[in-house]
């Protein structure tokens, strides 16, 4: 089973990024092999810390390992 790619954000982070719970966005990763992931769902909760979750194959395709920065595209 592969979970849908998603971003965890606190309500404060979501407000700063101008996104809301269950919103669908794209995310451009800044890696050696830059890639834009579409169809990324935003999940907002006080219990979360800012993080994006993708599966292993997606991570490998973007050469994303360790700490990677990206840009939310609405």
Coordinates of C-alpha atoms in Angstrom, one line a residue:
X1 CA 0.0 0.0 0.0
X2 CA 1.3 3.4 -0.9
X3 CA -0.1 6.3 1.0
X4 CA -1.1 9.4 -0.9
X5 CA 1.6 12.0 -0.8
X6 CA 0.8 14.6 1.8
X7 CA 2.1 17.5 3.9
X8 CA 1.6 17.8 7.7
X9 CA 1.3 21.3 9.0
X10 CA 0.3 23.0 12.2
X11 CA -2.6 25.5 11.9
X12 CA 0.0 28.3 12.3
X13 CA 2.2 26.9 9.5
X14 CA -0.8 26.4 7.3
X15 CA -1.8 30.1 7.8
X16 CA 1.7 31.2 7.0
X17 CA 1.8 29.2 3.8
X18 CA -1.8 30.2 2.9
X19 CA -3.2 26.7 2.7
X20 CA -5.9 24.8 4.4
X21 CA -6.8 21.3 5.6
X22 CA -7.5 18.9 2.7
X23 CA -6.4 21.4 0.1
X24 CA -4.6 19.9 -2.9
X25 CA -1.3 21.5 -3.9
X26 CA 1.8 20.8 -5.8
X27 CA 5.3 20.9 -4.3
X28 CA 8.6 21.7 -6.1
X29 CA 11.5 19.9 -4.4
X30 CA 14.9 21.6 -4.5
X31 CA 17.2 18.6 -5.1
X32 CA 20.0 17.5 -7.4
X33 CA 17.1 16.3 -9.6
X34 CA 14.4 18.9 -9.1
X35 CA 10.9 17.6 -9.4
X36 CA 7.3 18.9 -9.0
X37 CA 4.9 16.6 -7.2
X38 CA 1.3 17.2 -8.0
X39 CA -1.8 16.0 -6.2
X40 CA -0.3 16.6 -2.7
X41 CA -2.9 16.8 0.1
X42 CA -2.4 19.3 3.0
X43 CA -3.2 17.9 6.4
X44 CA -3.5 20.4 9.3
X45 CA -3.5 19.6 13.0
X46 CA -2.1 20.9 16.2
X47 CA -0.5 17.5 16.7
X48 CA 1.6 17.8 13.6
X49 CA 5.0 19.3 12.8
X50 CA 5.8 20.5 9.3
X51 CA 6.8 17.6 7.1
X52 CA 6.0 16.1 3.7
X53 CA 5.6 12.4 3.3
X54 CA 6.2 10.7 -0.1
X55 CA 6.9 7.0 -0.9
X56 CA 10.3 5.5 -1.5
X57 CA 10.1 5.4 -5.2
X58 CA 9.0 9.1 -5.4
X59 CA 11.9 10.0 -3.1
X60 CA 14.4 8.1 -5.2
X61 CA 13.1 9.7 -8.4
X62 CA 13.9 13.2 -6.9
X63 CA 17.2 12.2 -5.3
X64 CA 15.5 13.3 -2.0
X65 CA 17.3 12.1 1.1
X66 CA 17.9 13.7 4.5
X67 CA 16.6 17.2 4.9
X68 CA 15.1 18.5 1.6
X69 CA 13.4 21.9 1.0
X70 CA 10.5 22.5 -1.3
X71 CA 8.1 25.1 -2.4
X72 CA 4.3 24.8 -2.1
X73 CA 2.6 25.7 -5.4
X74 CA -1.1 26.5 -5.1

